[in-house]
Amino acid sequence: MTDYPHVEGFFDPGTNTISYLVSDGTTCAIIDPVLDFDMAAGRTSTASADRVIAAIRDRGLVLDWLLETHVHADHLSAAPYIQEALGGRIGIGAEIVTVQDTFGKIFNEGTRFQRDGSQFDALFREGDRFEIGTLPVRVLHTPGHTPACLTYVVGGENQRLSAFVGDTMFMPDFGTARCDFPGGSAEALWASMQKILSLPDDTRIFVGHDYKAPGRENFAWETTVAAEKRNKHLLDGRDAFLKMRQERDATLGAPKLILPSLQVNMRGGRMPEPDAQGNVMLKVPINKI
């Protein structure tokens, strides 16, 4: 078996997000890039994205793809900023149109906001295939956390696979994703996780967040299918999982950046159109989320 794709994780402590740089040594993709946002001040900054840009330039890589695992509710996407600097195509799951329709109504976006996914360069469906340079990629539709969640499985024949699961599941000692956002479903999440766990046991799993499970000293974001089969939330079977998820999700507060994140990320990482004076505004819908 040849060396698997090179994967480098970039941990953002402000949102506990891991962005990934995936390459074949010449060409690369970025998965789930982060745009820094100070909610209290209403200011963006690009330190997290600039770290990834610097790494790509330092390694002499060509950026082919900027891949989103889903419309994130906990951070803003830096995909357009990085695309402007380095090129590449922005991709997300085809069910983005469902998310756009749901939140277009919640944020009262009106008819000027396109709900057809046209803000992205590629919309992926279950079973789609594409390449990152010489690396084959297969798409799994893994809804549950949101309707549009994808897992990107990178690697081909004689290569150890690497699966980027977004917020579907976390490290085995921490558990699984919440399912209480509009369009979320614990039943769908269970089915999605079984799909991921049907990959070979030695498949590398890269999670979208880590919050350091109790008793663990360091942040971590790489595991395997074999280890995830022992995920703390899966040990007691489907019915116990569904009950746990319903009860646990009822206690969770909204992510602190959910309102700006959804408005920006459903637009492919772009801000809403400015008003007549050139001011960009974000909305706060009352009692809607």
PDB file of C-alpha atoms in Angstrom:
ATOM      1  CA  MET A   1       0.000   0.000   0.000  1.00  0.00           C
ATOM      2  CA  THR A   2       1.431   3.378  -1.019  1.00  0.00           C
ATOM      3  CA  ASP A   3       1.640   6.424   1.206  1.00  0.00           C
ATOM      4  CA  TYR A   4      -1.767   7.940   1.827  1.00  0.00           C
ATOM      5  CA  PRO A   5      -2.543  11.561   0.904  1.00  0.00           C
ATOM      6  CA  HIS A   6      -0.676  14.180   2.895  1.00  0.00           C
ATOM      7  CA  VAL A   7      -3.054  15.805   5.400  1.00  0.00           C
ATOM      8  CA  GLU A   8      -2.282  18.768   7.627  1.00  0.00           C
ATOM      9  CA  GLY A   9      -4.755  20.092  10.192  1.00  0.00           C
ATOM     10  CA  PHE A  10      -5.022  23.745  11.226  1.00  0.00           C
ATOM     11  CA  PHE A  11      -6.768  24.144  14.579  1.00  0.00           C
ATOM     12  CA  ASP A  12      -8.695  27.358  15.237  1.00  0.00           C
ATOM     13  CA  PRO A  13      -8.980  27.851  19.022  1.00  0.00           C
ATOM     14  CA  GLY A  14     -11.685  30.486  18.690  1.00  0.00           C
ATOM     15  CA  THR A  15     -14.190  28.028  17.207  1.00  0.00           C
ATOM     16  CA  ASN A  16     -12.518  24.659  17.893  1.00  0.00           C
ATOM     17  CA  THR A  17     -12.612  24.050  14.130  1.00  0.00           C
ATOM     18  CA  ILE A  18     -10.015  22.090  12.208  1.00  0.00           C
ATOM     19  CA  SER A  19      -9.354  23.138   8.615  1.00  0.00           C
ATOM     20  CA  TYR A  20      -7.493  20.600   6.494  1.00  0.00           C
ATOM     21  CA  LEU A  21      -4.890  20.953   3.771  1.00  0.00           C
ATOM     22  CA  VAL A  22      -4.945  17.799   1.632  1.00  0.00           C
ATOM     23  CA  SER A  23      -2.360  17.317  -1.102  1.00  0.00           C
ATOM     24  CA  ASP A  24      -0.651  14.877  -3.427  1.00  0.00           C
ATOM     25  CA  GLY A  25       2.597  16.849  -3.147  1.00  0.00           C
ATOM     26  CA  THR A  26       1.744  19.119  -6.073  1.00  0.00           C
ATOM     27  CA  THR A  27      -1.964  19.938  -5.980  1.00  0.00           C
ATOM     28  CA  CYS A  28      -4.121  20.512  -2.918  1.00  0.00           C
ATOM     29  CA  ALA A  29      -7.548  21.170  -1.455  1.00  0.00           C
ATOM     30  CA  ILE A  30      -8.617  23.037   1.660  1.00  0.00           C
ATOM     31  CA  ILE A  31     -11.503  21.594   3.643  1.00  0.00           C
ATOM     32  CA  ASP A  32     -13.600  23.885   5.890  1.00  0.00           C
ATOM     33  CA  PRO A  33     -11.487  27.083   5.928  1.00  0.00           C
ATOM     34  CA  VAL A  34     -12.197  29.590   8.723  1.00  0.00           C
ATOM     35  CA  LEU A  35     -12.722  33.349   8.515  1.00  0.00           C
ATOM     36  CA  ASP A  36     -12.140  34.946  11.926  1.00  0.00           C
ATOM     37  CA  PHE A  37     -15.043  37.013  13.243  1.00  0.00           C
ATOM     38  CA  ASP A  38     -15.308  39.186  16.350  1.00  0.00           C
ATOM     39  CA  MET A  39     -19.032  39.120  17.083  1.00  0.00           C
ATOM     40  CA  ALA A  40     -18.958  41.918  19.633  1.00  0.00           C
ATOM     41  CA  ALA A  41     -17.171  44.302  17.274  1.00  0.00           C
ATOM     42  CA  GLY A  42     -18.711  43.019  14.041  1.00  0.00           C
ATOM     43  CA  ARG A  43     -15.236  42.702  12.519  1.00  0.00           C
ATOM     44  CA  THR A  44     -13.687  40.024  10.336  1.00  0.00           C
ATOM     45  CA  SER A  45     -10.011  39.150  10.164  1.00  0.00           C
ATOM     46  CA  THR A  46      -8.021  36.606   8.197  1.00  0.00           C
ATOM     47  CA  ALA A  47      -5.298  35.237  10.470  1.00  0.00           C
ATOM     48  CA  SER A  48      -6.606  31.655  10.308  1.00  0.00           C
ATOM     49  CA  ALA A  49      -6.979  31.683   6.536  1.00  0.00           C
ATOM     50  CA  ASP A  50      -3.609  33.380   6.081  1.00  0.00           C
ATOM     51  CA  ARG A  51      -1.903  30.507   7.927  1.00  0.00           C
ATOM     52  CA  VAL A  52      -3.273  28.059   5.384  1.00  0.00           C
ATOM     53  CA  ILE A  53      -2.425  30.325   2.449  1.00  0.00           C
ATOM     54  CA  ALA A  54       1.146  30.637   3.733  1.00  0.00           C
ATOM     55  CA  ALA A  55       1.457  26.853   4.049  1.00  0.00           C
ATOM     56  CA  ILE A  56       0.301  26.350   0.467  1.00  0.00           C
ATOM     57  CA  ARG A  57       2.729  28.949  -0.839  1.00  0.00           C
ATOM     58  CA  ASP A  58       5.607  27.620   1.269  1.00  0.00           C
ATOM     59  CA  ARG A  59       5.076  24.121  -0.142  1.00  0.00           C
ATOM     60  CA  GLY A  60       4.699  25.345  -3.719  1.00  0.00           C
ATOM     61  CA  LEU A  61       1.253  23.735  -4.053  1.00  0.00           C
ATOM     62  CA  VAL A  62      -1.492  24.565  -6.540  1.00  0.00           C
ATOM     63  CA  LEU A  63      -4.918  24.991  -4.955  1.00  0.00           C
ATOM     64  CA  ASP A  64      -7.554  22.992  -6.809  1.00  0.00           C
ATOM     65  CA  TRP A  65     -10.527  22.887  -4.414  1.00  0.00           C
ATOM     66  CA  LEU A  66     -12.051  24.653  -1.411  1.00  0.00           C
ATOM     67  CA  LEU A  67     -14.435  22.080   0.027  1.00  0.00           C
ATOM     68  CA  GLU A  68     -17.155  22.668   2.593  1.00  0.00           C
ATOM     69  CA  THR A  69     -18.521  19.679   4.505  1.00  0.00           C
ATOM     70  CA  HIS A  70     -21.726  21.636   5.230  1.00  0.00           C
ATOM     71  CA  VAL A  71     -23.121  25.091   6.015  1.00  0.00           C
ATOM     72  CA  HIS A  72     -21.386  25.697   9.323  1.00  0.00           C
ATOM     73  CA  ALA A  73     -23.206  27.301  12.255  1.00  0.00           C
ATOM     74  CA  ASP A  74     -20.108  27.932  14.386  1.00  0.00           C
ATOM     75  CA  HIS A  75     -17.708  29.751  12.079  1.00  0.00           C
ATOM     76  CA  LEU A  76     -17.680  31.830   8.918  1.00  0.00           C
ATOM     77  CA  SER A  77     -16.120  30.334   5.801  1.00  0.00           C
ATOM     78  CA  ALA A  78     -12.964  31.883   4.353  1.00  0.00           C
ATOM     79  CA  ALA A  79     -13.381  30.105   1.011  1.00  0.00           C
ATOM     80  CA  PRO A  80     -13.942  33.250  -1.136  1.00  0.00           C
ATOM     81  CA  TYR A  81     -11.019  35.042   0.519  1.00  0.00           C
ATOM     82  CA  ILE A  82      -8.670  32.144  -0.177  1.00  0.00           C
ATOM     83  CA  GLN A  83     -10.063  31.683  -3.679  1.00  0.00           C
ATOM     84  CA  GLU A  84      -9.264  35.313  -4.467  1.00  0.00           C
ATOM     85  CA  ALA A  85      -5.684  34.784  -3.287  1.00  0.00           C
ATOM     86  CA  LEU A  86      -4.953  31.359  -4.773  1.00  0.00           C
ATOM     87  CA  GLY A  87      -7.756  30.326  -7.131  1.00  0.00           C
ATOM     88  CA  GLY A  88      -9.538  26.997  -6.851  1.00  0.00           C
ATOM     89  CA  ARG A  89     -13.179  25.964  -6.976  1.00  0.00           C
ATOM     90  CA  ILE A  90     -15.625  26.056  -4.061  1.00  0.00           C
ATOM     91  CA  GLY A  91     -17.706  22.901  -3.539  1.00  0.00           C
ATOM     92  CA  ILE A  92     -20.484  21.841  -1.168  1.00  0.00           C
ATOM     93  CA  GLY A  93     -23.325  19.316  -1.019  1.00  0.00           C
ATOM     94  CA  ALA A  94     -26.202  19.705  -3.487  1.00  0.00           C
ATOM     95  CA  GLU A  95     -28.665  19.831  -0.586  1.00  0.00           C
ATOM     96  CA  ILE A  96     -27.377  23.344   0.074  1.00  0.00           C
ATOM     97  CA  VAL A  97     -30.550  24.399  -1.754  1.00  0.00           C
ATOM     98  CA  THR A  98     -32.632  22.982   1.119  1.00  0.00           C
ATOM     99  CA  VAL A  99     -30.555  24.925   3.633  1.00  0.00           C
ATOM    100  CA  GLN A 100     -30.801  28.097   1.562  1.00  0.00           C
ATOM    101  CA  ASP A 101     -34.563  27.781   1.320  1.00  0.00           C
ATOM    102  CA  THR A 102     -34.933  27.216   5.079  1.00  0.00           C
ATOM    103  CA  PHE A 103     -32.681  30.034   6.214  1.00  0.00           C
ATOM    104  CA  GLY A 104     -33.590  32.362   3.368  1.00  0.00           C
ATOM    105  CA  LYS A 105     -37.049  32.437   4.955  1.00  0.00           C
ATOM    106  CA  ILE A 106     -35.769  32.734   8.527  1.00  0.00           C
ATOM    107  CA  PHE A 107     -33.585  35.711   7.601  1.00  0.00           C
ATOM    108  CA  ASN A 108     -36.274  37.179   5.318  1.00  0.00           C
ATOM    109  CA  GLU A 109     -33.820  37.438   2.434  1.00  0.00           C
ATOM    110  CA  GLY A 110     -36.399  38.102  -0.272  1.00  0.00           C
ATOM    111  CA  THR A 111     -36.162  37.198  -3.940  1.00  0.00           C
ATOM    112  CA  ARG A 112     -32.688  38.648  -4.582  1.00  0.00           C
ATOM    113  CA  PHE A 113     -31.108  35.852  -2.566  1.00  0.00           C
ATOM    114  CA  GLN A 114     -30.647  32.910  -4.932  1.00  0.00           C
ATOM    115  CA  ARG A 115     -31.664  29.559  -3.465  1.00  0.00           C
ATOM    116  CA  ASP A 116     -30.199  27.371  -6.216  1.00  0.00           C
ATOM    117  CA  GLY A 117     -26.643  26.869  -4.938  1.00  0.00           C
ATOM    118  CA  SER A 118     -25.263  29.172  -7.641  1.00  0.00           C
ATOM    119  CA  GLN A 119     -22.947  30.830  -5.090  1.00  0.00           C
ATOM    120  CA  PHE A 120     -20.777  27.691  -5.297  1.00  0.00           C
ATOM    121  CA  ASP A 121     -18.710  26.316  -8.172  1.00  0.00           C
ATOM    122  CA  ALA A 122     -19.713  22.678  -7.634  1.00  0.00           C
ATOM    123  CA  LEU A 123     -22.620  20.916  -5.930  1.00  0.00           C
ATOM    124  CA  PHE A 124     -21.867  17.310  -4.971  1.00  0.00           C
ATOM    125  CA  ARG A 125     -24.237  14.368  -4.566  1.00  0.00           C
ATOM    126  CA  GLU A 126     -23.904  10.860  -3.152  1.00  0.00           C
ATOM    127  CA  GLY A 127     -21.441   8.847  -5.221  1.00  0.00           C
ATOM    128  CA  ASP A 128     -19.949  11.777  -7.127  1.00  0.00           C
ATOM    129  CA  ARG A 129     -16.258  11.489  -7.904  1.00  0.00           C
ATOM    130  CA  PHE A 130     -13.607  14.088  -8.645  1.00  0.00           C
ATOM    131  CA  GLU A 131      -9.864  14.575  -8.166  1.00  0.00           C
ATOM    132  CA  ILE A 132      -7.495  16.660  -6.087  1.00  0.00           C
ATOM    133  CA  GLY A 133      -4.597  16.527  -8.508  1.00  0.00           C
ATOM    134  CA  THR A 134      -3.841  12.788  -8.737  1.00  0.00           C
ATOM    135  CA  LEU A 135      -5.940  11.933  -5.669  1.00  0.00           C
ATOM    136  CA  PRO A 136      -9.370  10.426  -6.346  1.00  0.00           C
ATOM    137  CA  VAL A 137     -12.213  11.670  -4.135  1.00  0.00           C
ATOM    138  CA  ARG A 138     -15.570   9.971  -3.553  1.00  0.00           C
ATOM    139  CA  VAL A 139     -18.515  11.824  -2.031  1.00  0.00           C
ATOM    140  CA  LEU A 140     -20.786  10.402   0.656  1.00  0.00           C
ATOM    141  CA  HIS A 141     -23.988  12.263   1.519  1.00  0.00           C
ATOM    142  CA  THR A 142     -24.051  12.073   5.330  1.00  0.00           C
ATOM    143  CA  PRO A 143     -27.000  14.171   6.584  1.00  0.00           C
ATOM    144  CA  GLY A 144     -28.284  14.383  10.134  1.00  0.00           C
ATOM    145  CA  HIS A 145     -26.424  17.323  11.607  1.00  0.00           C
ATOM    146  CA  THR A 146     -27.715  19.297   8.601  1.00  0.00           C
ATOM    147  CA  PRO A 147     -29.446  18.136   5.398  1.00  0.00           C
ATOM    148  CA  ALA A 148     -26.435  19.054   3.243  1.00  0.00           C
ATOM    149  CA  CYS A 149     -23.594  17.370   5.161  1.00  0.00           C
ATOM    150  CA  LEU A 150     -20.995  15.510   3.100  1.00  0.00           C
ATOM    151  CA  THR A 151     -18.065  13.243   3.820  1.00  0.00           C
ATOM    152  CA  TYR A 152     -15.154  13.435   1.385  1.00  0.00           C
ATOM    153  CA  VAL A 153     -13.303  10.113   1.029  1.00  0.00           C
ATOM    154  CA  VAL A 154      -9.860  10.702  -0.455  1.00  0.00           C
ATOM    155  CA  GLY A 155      -7.662   7.954  -1.858  1.00  0.00           C
ATOM    156  CA  GLY A 156      -7.788   5.242  -4.457  1.00  0.00           C
ATOM    157  CA  GLU A 157      -6.473   1.771  -5.190  1.00  0.00           C
ATOM    158  CA  ASN A 158      -3.468   0.810  -3.069  1.00  0.00           C
ATOM    159  CA  GLN A 159      -3.909   3.932  -0.939  1.00  0.00           C
ATOM    160  CA  ARG A 160      -5.111   4.117   2.634  1.00  0.00           C
ATOM    161  CA  LEU A 161      -8.325   6.122   2.598  1.00  0.00           C
ATOM    162  CA  SER A 162      -8.829   9.428   4.397  1.00  0.00           C
ATOM    163  CA  ALA A 163     -12.397  10.504   5.233  1.00  0.00           C
ATOM    164  CA  PHE A 164     -13.267  14.089   6.164  1.00  0.00           C
ATOM    165  CA  VAL A 165     -16.506  13.787   8.104  1.00  0.00           C
ATOM    166  CA  GLY A 166     -17.198  17.396   9.121  1.00  0.00           C
ATOM    167  CA  ASP A 167     -19.558  17.548  12.108  1.00  0.00           C
ATOM    168  CA  THR A 168     -21.058  14.082  11.635  1.00  0.00           C
ATOM    169  CA  MET A 169     -18.980  12.500  14.404  1.00  0.00           C
ATOM    170  CA  PHE A 170     -16.159  13.648  16.645  1.00  0.00           C
ATOM    171  CA  MET A 171     -13.318  11.847  18.383  1.00  0.00           C
ATOM    172  CA  PRO A 172     -14.486   8.524  19.890  1.00  0.00           C
ATOM    173  CA  ASP A 173     -14.123   9.793  23.459  1.00  0.00           C
ATOM    174  CA  PHE A 174     -16.223  12.899  22.742  1.00  0.00           C
ATOM    175  CA  GLY A 175     -19.164  11.576  20.741  1.00  0.00           C
ATOM    176  CA  THR A 176     -21.333  12.774  17.870  1.00  0.00           C
ATOM    177  CA  ALA A 177     -22.932  15.886  16.412  1.00  0.00           C
ATOM    178  CA  ARG A 178     -26.093  17.631  17.523  1.00  0.00           C
ATOM    179  CA  CYS A 179     -29.171  17.184  15.336  1.00  0.00           C
ATOM    180  CA  ASP A 180     -31.496  19.969  16.513  1.00  0.00           C
ATOM    181  CA  PHE A 181     -30.844  22.553  13.798  1.00  0.00           C
ATOM    182  CA  PRO A 182     -33.632  23.026  11.215  1.00  0.00           C
ATOM    183  CA  GLY A 183     -33.525  20.005   8.907  1.00  0.00           C
ATOM    184  CA  GLY A 184     -31.455  17.965  11.364  1.00  0.00           C
ATOM    185  CA  SER A 185     -32.340  14.357  12.173  1.00  0.00           C
ATOM    186  CA  ALA A 186     -30.898  11.904  14.668  1.00  0.00           C
ATOM    187  CA  GLU A 187     -32.257   9.022  12.593  1.00  0.00           C
ATOM    188  CA  ALA A 188     -30.478  10.349   9.503  1.00  0.00           C
ATOM    189  CA  LEU A 189     -27.284  10.897  11.493  1.00  0.00           C
ATOM    190  CA  TRP A 190     -27.302   7.284  12.711  1.00  0.00           C
ATOM    191  CA  ALA A 191     -27.665   6.043   9.132  1.00  0.00           C
ATOM    192  CA  SER A 192     -24.925   8.389   7.945  1.00  0.00           C
ATOM    193  CA  MET A 193     -22.521   7.146  10.596  1.00  0.00           C
ATOM    194  CA  GLN A 194     -23.173   3.549   9.577  1.00  0.00           C
ATOM    195  CA  LYS A 195     -22.231   4.536   6.036  1.00  0.00           C
ATOM    196  CA  ILE A 196     -18.946   6.009   7.257  1.00  0.00           C
ATOM    197  CA  LEU A 197     -18.261   3.004   9.487  1.00  0.00           C
ATOM    198  CA  SER A 198     -18.658   0.677   6.497  1.00  0.00           C
ATOM    199  CA  LEU A 199     -15.373   2.018   5.112  1.00  0.00           C
ATOM    200  CA  PRO A 200     -12.261  -0.111   5.765  1.00  0.00           C
ATOM    201  CA  ASP A 201     -11.244  -0.216   9.429  1.00  0.00           C
ATOM    202  CA  ASP A 202      -7.896   1.478   8.759  1.00  0.00           C
ATOM    203  CA  THR A 203      -9.513   4.468   7.040  1.00  0.00           C
ATOM    204  CA  ARG A 204      -8.250   7.668   8.598  1.00  0.00           C
ATOM    205  CA  ILE A 205     -11.089   9.787   9.990  1.00  0.00           C
ATOM    206  CA  PHE A 206     -10.612  13.557  10.239  1.00  0.00           C
ATOM    207  CA  VAL A 207     -13.217  15.347  12.363  1.00  0.00           C
ATOM    208  CA  GLY A 208     -14.449  18.912  11.987  1.00  0.00           C
ATOM    209  CA  HIS A 209     -14.103  19.977  15.633  1.00  0.00           C
ATOM    210  CA  ASP A 210     -12.547  18.899  18.888  1.00  0.00           C
ATOM    211  CA  TYR A 211     -13.402  20.123  22.374  1.00  0.00           C
ATOM    212  CA  LYS A 212     -11.055  17.897  24.419  1.00  0.00           C
ATOM    213  CA  ALA A 213     -13.047  15.174  26.121  1.00  0.00           C
ATOM    214  CA  PRO A 214     -12.819  15.103  29.937  1.00  0.00           C
ATOM    215  CA  GLY A 215      -9.550  13.523  31.010  1.00  0.00           C
ATOM    216  CA  ARG A 216      -7.778  14.157  27.701  1.00  0.00           C
ATOM    217  CA  GLU A 217      -4.959  16.711  27.850  1.00  0.00           C
ATOM    218  CA  ASN A 218      -4.598  17.601  24.163  1.00  0.00           C
ATOM    219  CA  PHE A 219      -6.822  18.500  21.260  1.00  0.00           C
ATOM    220  CA  ALA A 220      -7.054  15.761  18.650  1.00  0.00           C
ATOM    221  CA  TRP A 221      -8.715  15.411  15.264  1.00  0.00           C
ATOM    222  CA  GLU A 222      -7.482  12.202  13.605  1.00  0.00           C
ATOM    223  CA  THR A 223      -8.847   8.748  14.367  1.00  0.00           C
ATOM    224  CA  THR A 224      -9.864   5.638  12.374  1.00  0.00           C
ATOM    225  CA  VAL A 225     -13.010   3.782  11.399  1.00  0.00           C
ATOM    226  CA  ALA A 226     -12.017   0.976  13.777  1.00  0.00           C
ATOM    227  CA  ALA A 227     -11.748   3.432  16.672  1.00  0.00           C
ATOM    228  CA  GLU A 228     -14.995   5.196  15.754  1.00  0.00           C
ATOM    229  CA  LYS A 229     -16.864   1.910  15.976  1.00  0.00           C
ATOM    230  CA  ARG A 230     -16.232   2.332  19.711  1.00  0.00           C
ATOM    231  CA  ASN A 231     -17.475   5.940  19.772  1.00  0.00           C
ATOM    232  CA  LYS A 232     -18.994   6.582  23.208  1.00  0.00           C
ATOM    233  CA  HIS A 233     -22.362   7.550  21.702  1.00  0.00           C
ATOM    234  CA  LEU A 234     -22.674   4.414  19.550  1.00  0.00           C
ATOM    235  CA  LEU A 235     -21.905   1.653  22.031  1.00  0.00           C
ATOM    236  CA  ASP A 236     -25.491   0.973  23.130  1.00  0.00           C
ATOM    237  CA  GLY A 237     -27.112   0.798  19.698  1.00  0.00           C
ATOM    238  CA  ARG A 238     -29.535   2.826  17.605  1.00  0.00           C
ATOM    239  CA  ASP A 239     -32.443   3.232  20.013  1.00  0.00           C
ATOM    240  CA  ALA A 240     -30.209   4.351  22.863  1.00  0.00           C
ATOM    241  CA  PHE A 241     -28.445   6.757  20.508  1.00  0.00           C
ATOM    242  CA  LEU A 242     -31.698   8.354  19.371  1.00  0.00           C
ATOM    243  CA  LYS A 243     -32.870   8.780  22.960  1.00  0.00           C
ATOM    244  CA  MET A 244     -29.508  10.215  24.035  1.00  0.00           C
ATOM    245  CA  ARG A 245     -29.391  12.659  21.121  1.00  0.00           C
ATOM    246  CA  GLN A 246     -32.923  13.937  21.738  1.00  0.00           C
ATOM    247  CA  GLU A 247     -32.311  14.462  25.454  1.00  0.00           C
ATOM    248  CA  ARG A 248     -28.837  15.945  25.034  1.00  0.00           C
ATOM    249  CA  ASP A 249     -29.775  18.292  22.191  1.00  0.00           C
ATOM    250  CA  ALA A 250     -32.615  19.724  24.291  1.00  0.00           C
ATOM    251  CA  THR A 251     -30.005  21.056  26.736  1.00  0.00           C
ATOM    252  CA  LEU A 252     -27.672  22.677  24.207  1.00  0.00           C
ATOM    253  CA  GLY A 253     -27.544  26.399  23.602  1.00  0.00           C
ATOM    254  CA  ALA A 254     -27.117  27.957  20.175  1.00  0.00           C
ATOM    255  CA  PRO A 255     -23.534  28.311  18.887  1.00  0.00           C
ATOM    256  CA  LYS A 256     -22.316  31.837  19.573  1.00  0.00           C
ATOM    257  CA  LEU A 257     -21.696  32.584  15.878  1.00  0.00           C
ATOM    258  CA  ILE A 258     -24.769  30.859  14.456  1.00  0.00           C
ATOM    259  CA  LEU A 259     -26.487  34.024  13.183  1.00  0.00           C
ATOM    260  CA  PRO A 260     -23.577  35.503  11.216  1.00  0.00           C
ATOM    261  CA  SER A 261     -22.313  32.070  10.167  1.00  0.00           C
ATOM    262  CA  LEU A 262     -25.548  30.939   8.533  1.00  0.00           C
ATOM    263  CA  GLN A 263     -26.083  34.212   6.685  1.00  0.00           C
ATOM    264  CA  VAL A 264     -22.555  34.170   5.287  1.00  0.00           C
ATOM    265  CA  ASN A 265     -22.051  30.459   4.690  1.00  0.00           C
ATOM    266  CA  MET A 266     -25.304  29.904   2.808  1.00  0.00           C
ATOM    267  CA  ARG A 267     -23.895  32.503   0.392  1.00  0.00           C
ATOM    268  CA  GLY A 268     -20.716  30.503  -0.169  1.00  0.00           C
ATOM    269  CA  GLY A 269     -18.792  32.509   2.419  1.00  0.00           C
ATOM    270  CA  ARG A 270     -19.772  35.909   1.052  1.00  0.00           C
ATOM    271  CA  MET A 271     -21.369  38.742   2.992  1.00  0.00           C
ATOM    272  CA  PRO A 272     -24.891  39.983   2.200  1.00  0.00           C
ATOM    273  CA  GLU A 273     -25.101  42.710  -0.401  1.00  0.00           C
ATOM    274  CA  PRO A 274     -24.319  46.199   0.961  1.00  0.00           C
ATOM    275  CA  ASP A 275     -27.040  48.803   1.344  1.00  0.00           C
ATOM    276  CA  ALA A 276     -27.234  52.001  -0.708  1.00  0.00           C
ATOM    277  CA  GLN A 277     -24.551  53.608   1.472  1.00  0.00           C
ATOM    278  CA  GLY A 278     -22.183  50.658   1.039  1.00  0.00           C
ATOM    279  CA  ASN A 279     -22.735  49.238   4.531  1.00  0.00           C
ATOM    280  CA  VAL A 280     -22.839  45.480   4.996  1.00  0.00           C
ATOM    281  CA  MET A 281     -25.403  44.382   7.568  1.00  0.00           C
ATOM    282  CA  LEU A 282     -26.243  41.077   9.228  1.00  0.00           C
ATOM    283  CA  LYS A 283     -29.693  40.350  10.624  1.00  0.00           C
ATOM    284  CA  VAL A 284     -30.795  39.099  14.042  1.00  0.00           C
ATOM    285  CA  PRO A 285     -34.146  37.327  13.655  1.00  0.00           C
ATOM    286  CA  ILE A 286     -36.009  37.225  16.971  1.00  0.00           C
ATOM    287  CA  ASN A 287     -37.255  33.852  18.278  1.00  0.00           C
ATOM    288  CA  LYS A 288     -36.560  32.100  14.976  1.00  0.00           C
ATOM    289  CA  ILE A 289     -33.510  29.907  15.651  1.00  0.00           C
TER     290      ILE A 289
END
